[in-house]
Coordinates of C-alpha atoms in Angstrom, one line a residue:
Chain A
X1 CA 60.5 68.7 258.1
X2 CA 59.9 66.1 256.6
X3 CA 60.2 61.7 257.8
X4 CA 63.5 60.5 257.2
X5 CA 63.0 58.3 254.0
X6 CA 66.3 58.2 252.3
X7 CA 68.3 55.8 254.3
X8 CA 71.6 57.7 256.2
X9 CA 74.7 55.0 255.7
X10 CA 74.6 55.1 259.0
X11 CA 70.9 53.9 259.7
X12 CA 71.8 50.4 259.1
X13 CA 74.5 50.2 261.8
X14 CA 72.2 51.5 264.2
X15 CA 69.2 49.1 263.2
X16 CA 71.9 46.2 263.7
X17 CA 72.2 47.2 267.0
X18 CA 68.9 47.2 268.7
X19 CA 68.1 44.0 270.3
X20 CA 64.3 42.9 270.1
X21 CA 63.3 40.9 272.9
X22 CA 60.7 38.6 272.9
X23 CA 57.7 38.2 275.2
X24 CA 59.0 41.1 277.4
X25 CA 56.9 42.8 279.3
X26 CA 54.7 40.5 278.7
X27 CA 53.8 37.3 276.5
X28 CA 53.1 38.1 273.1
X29 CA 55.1 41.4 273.3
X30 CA 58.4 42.2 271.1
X31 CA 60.4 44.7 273.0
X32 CA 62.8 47.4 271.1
X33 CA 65.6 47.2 273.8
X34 CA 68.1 49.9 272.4
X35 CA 70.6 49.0 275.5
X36 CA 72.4 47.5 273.1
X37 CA 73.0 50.5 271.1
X38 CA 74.6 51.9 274.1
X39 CA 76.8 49.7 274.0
X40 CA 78.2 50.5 270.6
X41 CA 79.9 54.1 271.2
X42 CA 79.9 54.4 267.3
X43 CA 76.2 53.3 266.8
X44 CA 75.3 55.8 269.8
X45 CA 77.0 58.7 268.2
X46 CA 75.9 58.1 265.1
X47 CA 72.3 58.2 266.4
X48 CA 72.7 61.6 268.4
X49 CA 74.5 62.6 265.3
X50 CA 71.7 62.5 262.7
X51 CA 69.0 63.8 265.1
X52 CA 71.8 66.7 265.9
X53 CA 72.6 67.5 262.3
X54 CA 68.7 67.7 261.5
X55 CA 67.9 70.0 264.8
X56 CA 71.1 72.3 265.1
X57 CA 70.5 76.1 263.5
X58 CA 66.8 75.6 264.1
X59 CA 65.9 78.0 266.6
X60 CA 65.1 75.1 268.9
X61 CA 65.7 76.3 273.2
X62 CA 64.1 73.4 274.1
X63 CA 64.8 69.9 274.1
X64 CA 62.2 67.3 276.0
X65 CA 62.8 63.8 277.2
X66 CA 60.6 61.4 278.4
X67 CA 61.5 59.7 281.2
X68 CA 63.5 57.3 281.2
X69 CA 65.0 56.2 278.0
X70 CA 64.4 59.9 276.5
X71 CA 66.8 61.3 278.7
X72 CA 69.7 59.0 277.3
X73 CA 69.4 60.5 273.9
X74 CA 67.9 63.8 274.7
X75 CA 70.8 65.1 276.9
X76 CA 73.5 64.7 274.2
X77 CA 70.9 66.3 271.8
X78 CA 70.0 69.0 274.1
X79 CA 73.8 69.9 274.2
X80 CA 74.9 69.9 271.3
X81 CA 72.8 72.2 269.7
X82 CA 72.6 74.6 272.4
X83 CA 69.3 73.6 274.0
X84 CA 68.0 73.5 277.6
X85 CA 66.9 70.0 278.6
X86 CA 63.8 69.4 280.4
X87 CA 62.6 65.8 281.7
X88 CA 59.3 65.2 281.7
X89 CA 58.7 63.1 284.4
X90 CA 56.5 60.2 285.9
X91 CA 54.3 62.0 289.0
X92 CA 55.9 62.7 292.2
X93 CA 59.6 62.8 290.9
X94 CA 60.1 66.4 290.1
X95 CA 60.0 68.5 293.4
X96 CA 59.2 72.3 292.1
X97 CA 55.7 73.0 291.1
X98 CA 54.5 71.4 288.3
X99 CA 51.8 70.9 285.3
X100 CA 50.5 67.3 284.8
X101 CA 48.8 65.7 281.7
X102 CA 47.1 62.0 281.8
X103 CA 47.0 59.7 278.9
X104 CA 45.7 56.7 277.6
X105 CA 47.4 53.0 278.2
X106 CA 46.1 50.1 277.1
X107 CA 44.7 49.3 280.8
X108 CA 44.1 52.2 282.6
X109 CA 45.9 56.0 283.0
X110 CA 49.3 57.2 283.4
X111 CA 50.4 60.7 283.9
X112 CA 53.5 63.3 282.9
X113 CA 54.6 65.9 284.5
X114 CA 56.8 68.8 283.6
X115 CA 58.6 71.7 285.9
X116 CA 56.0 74.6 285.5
X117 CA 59.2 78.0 284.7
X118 CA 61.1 75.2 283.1
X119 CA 59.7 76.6 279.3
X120 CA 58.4 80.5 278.7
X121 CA 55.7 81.0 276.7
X122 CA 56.8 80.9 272.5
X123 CA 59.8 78.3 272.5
X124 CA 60.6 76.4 270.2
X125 CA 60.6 73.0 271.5
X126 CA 61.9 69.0 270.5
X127 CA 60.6 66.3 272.2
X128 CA 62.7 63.3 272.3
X129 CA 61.9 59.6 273.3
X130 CA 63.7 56.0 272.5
X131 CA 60.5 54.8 270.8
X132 CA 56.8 55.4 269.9
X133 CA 54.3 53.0 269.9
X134 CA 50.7 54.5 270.4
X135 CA 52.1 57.7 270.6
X136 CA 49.7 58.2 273.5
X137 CA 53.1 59.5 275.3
X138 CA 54.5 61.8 272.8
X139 CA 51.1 63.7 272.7
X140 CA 51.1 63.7 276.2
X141 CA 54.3 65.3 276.1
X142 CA 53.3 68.0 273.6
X143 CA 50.0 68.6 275.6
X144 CA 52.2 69.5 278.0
X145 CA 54.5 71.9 276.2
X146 CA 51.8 73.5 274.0
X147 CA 49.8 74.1 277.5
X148 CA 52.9 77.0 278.6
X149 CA 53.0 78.0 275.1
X150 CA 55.7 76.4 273.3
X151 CA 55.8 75.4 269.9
X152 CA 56.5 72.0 269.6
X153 CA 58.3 71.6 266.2
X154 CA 59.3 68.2 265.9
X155 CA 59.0 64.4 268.1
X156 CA 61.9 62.6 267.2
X157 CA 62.6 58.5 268.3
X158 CA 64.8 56.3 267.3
X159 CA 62.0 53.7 266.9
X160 CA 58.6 53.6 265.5
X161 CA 56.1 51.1 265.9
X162 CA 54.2 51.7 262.8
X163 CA 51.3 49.3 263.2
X164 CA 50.4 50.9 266.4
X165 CA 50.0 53.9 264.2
X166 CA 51.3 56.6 266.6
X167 CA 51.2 58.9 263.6
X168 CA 47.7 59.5 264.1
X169 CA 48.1 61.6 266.9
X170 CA 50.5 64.4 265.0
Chain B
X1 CA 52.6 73.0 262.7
X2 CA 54.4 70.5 261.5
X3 CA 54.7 67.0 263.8
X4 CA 56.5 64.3 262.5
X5 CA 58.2 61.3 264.1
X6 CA 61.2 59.6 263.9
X7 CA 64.5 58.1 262.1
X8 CA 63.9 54.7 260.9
X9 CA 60.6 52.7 261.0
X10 CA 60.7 48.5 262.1
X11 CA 58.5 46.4 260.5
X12 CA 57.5 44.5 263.6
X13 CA 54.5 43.0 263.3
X14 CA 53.6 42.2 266.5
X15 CA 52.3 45.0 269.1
X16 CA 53.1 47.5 271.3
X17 CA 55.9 48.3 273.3
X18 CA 53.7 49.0 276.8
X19 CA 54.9 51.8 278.8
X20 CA 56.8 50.8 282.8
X21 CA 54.3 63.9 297.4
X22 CA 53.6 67.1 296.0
X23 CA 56.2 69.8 296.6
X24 CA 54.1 72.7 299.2
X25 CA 53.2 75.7 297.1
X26 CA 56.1 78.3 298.6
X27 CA 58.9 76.2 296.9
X28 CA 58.5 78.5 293.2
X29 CA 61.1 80.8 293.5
X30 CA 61.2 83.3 291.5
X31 CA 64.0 83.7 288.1
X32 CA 66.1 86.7 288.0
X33 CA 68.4 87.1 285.7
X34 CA 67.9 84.2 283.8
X35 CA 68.7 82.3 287.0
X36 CA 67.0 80.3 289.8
X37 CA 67.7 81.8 293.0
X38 CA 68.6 79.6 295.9
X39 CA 66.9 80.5 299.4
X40 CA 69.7 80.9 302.2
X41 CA 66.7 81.5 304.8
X42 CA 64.8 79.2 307.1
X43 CA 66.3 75.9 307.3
X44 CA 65.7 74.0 310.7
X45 CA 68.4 71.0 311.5
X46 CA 66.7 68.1 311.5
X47 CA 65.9 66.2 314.5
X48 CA 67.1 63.2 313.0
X49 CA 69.0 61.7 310.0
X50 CA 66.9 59.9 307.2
X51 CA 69.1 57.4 305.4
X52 CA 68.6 58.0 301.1
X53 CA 67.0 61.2 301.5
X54 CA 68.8 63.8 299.9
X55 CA 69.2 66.7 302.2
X56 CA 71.3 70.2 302.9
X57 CA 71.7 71.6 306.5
X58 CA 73.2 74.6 304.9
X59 CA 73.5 76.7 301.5
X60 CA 75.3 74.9 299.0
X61 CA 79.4 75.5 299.8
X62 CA 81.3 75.7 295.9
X63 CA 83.7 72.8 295.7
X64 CA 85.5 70.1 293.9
X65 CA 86.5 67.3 296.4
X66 CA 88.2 64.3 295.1
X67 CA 89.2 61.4 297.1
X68 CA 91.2 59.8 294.8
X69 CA 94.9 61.2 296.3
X70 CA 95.7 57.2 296.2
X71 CA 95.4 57.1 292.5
X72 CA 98.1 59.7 291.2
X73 CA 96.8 58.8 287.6
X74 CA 94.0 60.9 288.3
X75 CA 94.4 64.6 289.0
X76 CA 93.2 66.6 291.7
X77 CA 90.7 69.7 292.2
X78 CA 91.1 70.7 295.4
X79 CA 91.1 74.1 294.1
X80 CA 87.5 75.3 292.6
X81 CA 87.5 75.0 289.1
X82 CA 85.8 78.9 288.2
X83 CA 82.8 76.8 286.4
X84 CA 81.7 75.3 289.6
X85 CA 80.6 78.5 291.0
X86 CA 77.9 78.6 288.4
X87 CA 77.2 75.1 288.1
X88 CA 76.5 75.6 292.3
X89 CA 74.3 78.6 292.0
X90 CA 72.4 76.7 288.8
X91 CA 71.0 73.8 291.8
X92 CA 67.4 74.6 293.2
X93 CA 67.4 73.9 296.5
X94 CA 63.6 72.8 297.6
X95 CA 63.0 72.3 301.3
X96 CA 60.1 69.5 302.4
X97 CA 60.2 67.5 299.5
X98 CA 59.4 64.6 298.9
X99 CA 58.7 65.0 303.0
X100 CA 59.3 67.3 305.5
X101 CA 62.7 67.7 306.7
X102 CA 64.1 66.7 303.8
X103 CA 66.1 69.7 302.1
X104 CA 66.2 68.6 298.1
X105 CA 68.8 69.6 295.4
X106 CA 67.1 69.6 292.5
X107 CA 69.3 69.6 289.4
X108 CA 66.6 70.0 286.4
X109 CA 67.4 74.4 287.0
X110 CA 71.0 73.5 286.2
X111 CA 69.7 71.5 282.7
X112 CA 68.0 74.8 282.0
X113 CA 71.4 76.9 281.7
X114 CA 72.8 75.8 279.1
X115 CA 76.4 76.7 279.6
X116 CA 76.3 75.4 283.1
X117 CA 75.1 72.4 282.0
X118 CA 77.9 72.2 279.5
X119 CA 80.5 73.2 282.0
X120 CA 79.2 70.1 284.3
X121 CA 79.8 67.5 281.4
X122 CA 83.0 69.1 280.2
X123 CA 84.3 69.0 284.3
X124 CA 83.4 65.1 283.9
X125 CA 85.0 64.6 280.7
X126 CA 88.2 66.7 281.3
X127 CA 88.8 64.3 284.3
X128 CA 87.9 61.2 282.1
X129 CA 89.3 61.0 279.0
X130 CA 92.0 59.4 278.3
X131 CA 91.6 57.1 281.1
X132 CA 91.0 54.0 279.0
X133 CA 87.7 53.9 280.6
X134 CA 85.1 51.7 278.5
X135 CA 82.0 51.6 280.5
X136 CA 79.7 55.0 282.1
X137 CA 77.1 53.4 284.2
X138 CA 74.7 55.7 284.7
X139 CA 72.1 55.0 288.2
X140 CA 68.3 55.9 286.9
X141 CA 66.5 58.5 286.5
X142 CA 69.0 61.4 286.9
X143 CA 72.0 59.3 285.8
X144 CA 70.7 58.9 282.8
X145 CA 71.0 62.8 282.3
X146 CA 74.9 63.2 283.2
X147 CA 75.9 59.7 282.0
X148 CA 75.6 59.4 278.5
X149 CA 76.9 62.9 277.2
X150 CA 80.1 61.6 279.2
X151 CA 79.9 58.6 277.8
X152 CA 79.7 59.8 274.1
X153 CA 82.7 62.3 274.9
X154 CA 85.3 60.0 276.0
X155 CA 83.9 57.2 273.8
X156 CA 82.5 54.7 276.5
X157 CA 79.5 52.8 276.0
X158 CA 76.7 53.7 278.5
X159 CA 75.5 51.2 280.6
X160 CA 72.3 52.0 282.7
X161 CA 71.8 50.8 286.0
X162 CA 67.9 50.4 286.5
X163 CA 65.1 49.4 289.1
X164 CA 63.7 46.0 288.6
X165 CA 61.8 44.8 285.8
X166 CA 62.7 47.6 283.4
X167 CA 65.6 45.6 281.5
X168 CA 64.2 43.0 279.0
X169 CA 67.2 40.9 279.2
X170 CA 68.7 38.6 281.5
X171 CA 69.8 40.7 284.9
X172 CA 72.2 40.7 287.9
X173 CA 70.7 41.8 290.7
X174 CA 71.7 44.2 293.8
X175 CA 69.5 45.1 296.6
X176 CA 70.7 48.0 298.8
X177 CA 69.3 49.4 302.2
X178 CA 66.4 52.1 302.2
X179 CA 65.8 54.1 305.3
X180 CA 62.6 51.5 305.9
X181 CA 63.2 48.5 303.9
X182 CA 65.1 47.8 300.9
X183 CA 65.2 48.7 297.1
X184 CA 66.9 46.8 294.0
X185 CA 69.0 47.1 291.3
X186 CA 70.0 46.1 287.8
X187 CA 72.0 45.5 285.2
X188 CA 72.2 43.5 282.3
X189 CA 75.0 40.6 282.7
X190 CA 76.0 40.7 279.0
X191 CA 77.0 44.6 278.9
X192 CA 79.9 44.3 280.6
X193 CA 83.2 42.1 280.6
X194 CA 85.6 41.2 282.8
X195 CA 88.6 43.6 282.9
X196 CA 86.8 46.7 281.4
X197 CA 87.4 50.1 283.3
X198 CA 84.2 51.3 284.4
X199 CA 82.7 55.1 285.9
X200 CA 79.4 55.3 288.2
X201 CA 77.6 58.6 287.6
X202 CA 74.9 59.7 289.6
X203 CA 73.4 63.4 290.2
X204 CA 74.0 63.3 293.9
X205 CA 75.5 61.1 296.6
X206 CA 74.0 61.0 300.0
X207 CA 74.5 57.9 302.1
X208 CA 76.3 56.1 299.2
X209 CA 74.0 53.3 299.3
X210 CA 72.9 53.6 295.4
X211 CA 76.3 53.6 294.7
X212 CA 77.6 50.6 296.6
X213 CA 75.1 48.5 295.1
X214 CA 76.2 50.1 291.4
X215 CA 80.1 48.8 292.4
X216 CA 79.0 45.6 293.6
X217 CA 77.0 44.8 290.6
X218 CA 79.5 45.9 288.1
X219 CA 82.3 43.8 290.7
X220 CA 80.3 40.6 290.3
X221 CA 81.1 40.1 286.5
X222 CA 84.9 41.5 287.2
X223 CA 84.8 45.3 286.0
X224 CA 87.2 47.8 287.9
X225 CA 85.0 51.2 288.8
X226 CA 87.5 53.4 288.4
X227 CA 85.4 56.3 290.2
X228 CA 82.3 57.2 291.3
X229 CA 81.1 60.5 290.0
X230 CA 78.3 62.7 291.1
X231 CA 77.4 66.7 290.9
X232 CA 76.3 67.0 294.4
X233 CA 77.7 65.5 297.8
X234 CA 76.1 65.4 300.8
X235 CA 79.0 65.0 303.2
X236 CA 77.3 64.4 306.7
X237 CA 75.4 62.1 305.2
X238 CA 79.3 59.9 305.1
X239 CA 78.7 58.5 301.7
X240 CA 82.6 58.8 301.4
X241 CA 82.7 55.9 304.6
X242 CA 80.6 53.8 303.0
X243 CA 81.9 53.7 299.5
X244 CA 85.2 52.5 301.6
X245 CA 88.0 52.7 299.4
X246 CA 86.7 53.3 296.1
X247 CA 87.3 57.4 294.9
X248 CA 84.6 59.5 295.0
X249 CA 84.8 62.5 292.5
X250 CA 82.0 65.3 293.1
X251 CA 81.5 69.1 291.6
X252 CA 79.6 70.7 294.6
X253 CA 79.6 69.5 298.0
X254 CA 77.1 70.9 300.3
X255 CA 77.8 71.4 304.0

């Protein structure tokens, strides 16, 4: 599949719509806040649209958000073309047994976890998140599926960083 | 394999966007037919009530309850919906977690059935539509699951109610009650005016505290909340009382 180069009418509208906030988390830090996406129901459909119309009639059961923003666009995803939705979760949120996978920040370790039953073994799997940045996440997150034997087909975000060069890690 | 990311690329120069009790080992339970099954064995009452703990004394009853008998606008369910049964039997139940004593519904088995989890957001949006309701707030995490498909359905914008320090922009703040101490939360002041119709969603309603701080934040700039919406109820823990006068709309209650 290939990177989505040939600009969708509808691309603009939804560009227009993400705020960037300055110095947030941190000075020197320009944040992709897509709240204000939300807030346009046409810019939001539009958005689950085109990741819908390039994912339905896949063969794709699976659909993985990362916690938290990838569950606001995953869901919709996730049900409208027939997938199951799995969160993948900070640690200690999900209460079932689970498989855990540590990655990179710039200080320090985080961690994701996902519900161990939650994918069998040779699904075909999405995973979905607001933004990438690093992409220390998203591999995380395949990590994860690829360890129960998934097929990870595709990460899809609304936002890429591309001078963090999270590409590197696909 | 092919990997590839995203929809549109920003040419942002300046860096990154920084990313913000284990279960005991008998809570697997084994799939049959597709399906989680829920344990009706071995629960022990609890000695005492933990406040914003979710909890079940008993099996998960199949019901639609609806407090909102003052608002004839809004119809009622008393009688079970035949989705709900599915929807009910889709929750994993997981006793201990995230401490002992605590009985948990855990929802992520019903995202794994995909018509139950269709049926849940079609029950929501059935009720919804129509209403000339502009705003779904949806409580992080598990909010964030139910709320924006809603959303999206009855053409709402999603609003998402957060713990602090997660929204970039300028905030109103709530604090609510925890069992021992207190918690926070947020919203951002300019996603909401005055006058719009607004719906709280939330997975599951226990003491109603979560919620109450949702209405009060959404109150403070002027929005009506319509409802309050969750899957699951936990009745004893009276988060009907609390929410006072403002309807309560849930898909399962468990008694």
């Amino acid at each position: 599949m290939s990177a989505y180069r040939d600009k969708d009418p509808r691309i603009h509208g939804i560009q227009s719509k993400i705020r960037v906030v300055p110095n947030f988390p941190k000075p020197g830090i320009m944040f992709q806040d897509i709240t204000t996406l939300l807030l346009d129901p046409k810019a939001f459909k539009d958005t689950v649209d085109l990741f819908v119309e390039r994912y339905k009639g896949k063969n794709i059961s699976v659909v993985a958000g990362i916690e938290a923003r990838g569950f606001i666009f995953g869901t919709p995803i996730a049900l409208e073309i027939g997938a199951k939705f799995v969160p993948l979760r900070k640690p200690n949120k999900l209460p079932g047994k689970v498989i855990s996978e540590e990655y990179e920040l710039e200080y320090g370790r985080d961690c994701l976890e996902m519900h161990l039953g939650a994918v069998e073994p040779g699904e075909r799997a999405l995973v979905v998140d607001d933004l990438i940045a690093t992409g220390g996440t998203l591999c995380a997150a395949m990590k994860l599926l690829e360890r129960v034997g998934a097929e990870v087909v595709e990460c899809a975000c609304v936002i890429e960083l591309p001078d963090l060069k999270g590409r590197r890690c696909f | 394999m092919l990997q590839r990311a995203l929809i549109f690329s920003s040419s942002n120069p300046i860096c990154s966007q920084l990313p913000t009790t284990a279960p005991p080992d008998n809570t697997v339970f084994p799939k049959r037919n597709g399906g989680w099954i829920i344990p009706f064995s071995s629960y022990q009452l609890p000695a005492f009530r933990l406040r914003n703990y979710r909890r079940t004394l008993l099996p998960p009853l199949c019901s639609a309850s609806d407090s909102a008998a003052n608002r004839p606008n809004m119809a009622s369910q008393d009688e079970q919906d035949p989705r709900i049964s599915n929807i009910s039997s889709a929750i994993r139940v997981i006793p201990d977690f995230p401490k002992p004593g605590i009985i948990f519904q855990d929802i992520t088995t019903l995202l794994l059935d995909t018509k139950a989890f269709r049926d849940t957001i079609d029950l929501f949006v059935e009720r919804y539509r129509g209403k000339d309701i502009s705003v779904v707030a949806g409580i992080e995490a598990r909010g964030f699951i139910f709320g924006p498909p809603i959303a999206l359905a009855i053409g709402a914008k999603f609003v998402p109610m957060r713990k602090p320090n997660k929204l970039p922009g300028e905030v109103l703040s709530e604090e609510y009650s925890l069992e021992y101490g207190k918690d926070t939360m947020e919203m951002h002041v300019d996603a909401v005016k005055a006058g719009e119709r607004a719906l709280i969603i939330d997975d599951l309603v226990a003491t109603g505290g979560t919620l109450s701080a949702a209405i009060r934040l959404l109150e403070r700039v002027g929005v009506h909340v319509v409802e309050c919406a969750c899957v699951i109820e936990l009745p004893e823990l009276k988060g009907r009382e609390w929410l006072g006068e403002k309807p309560l709309f849930v898909l399962v209650s468990s008694t």
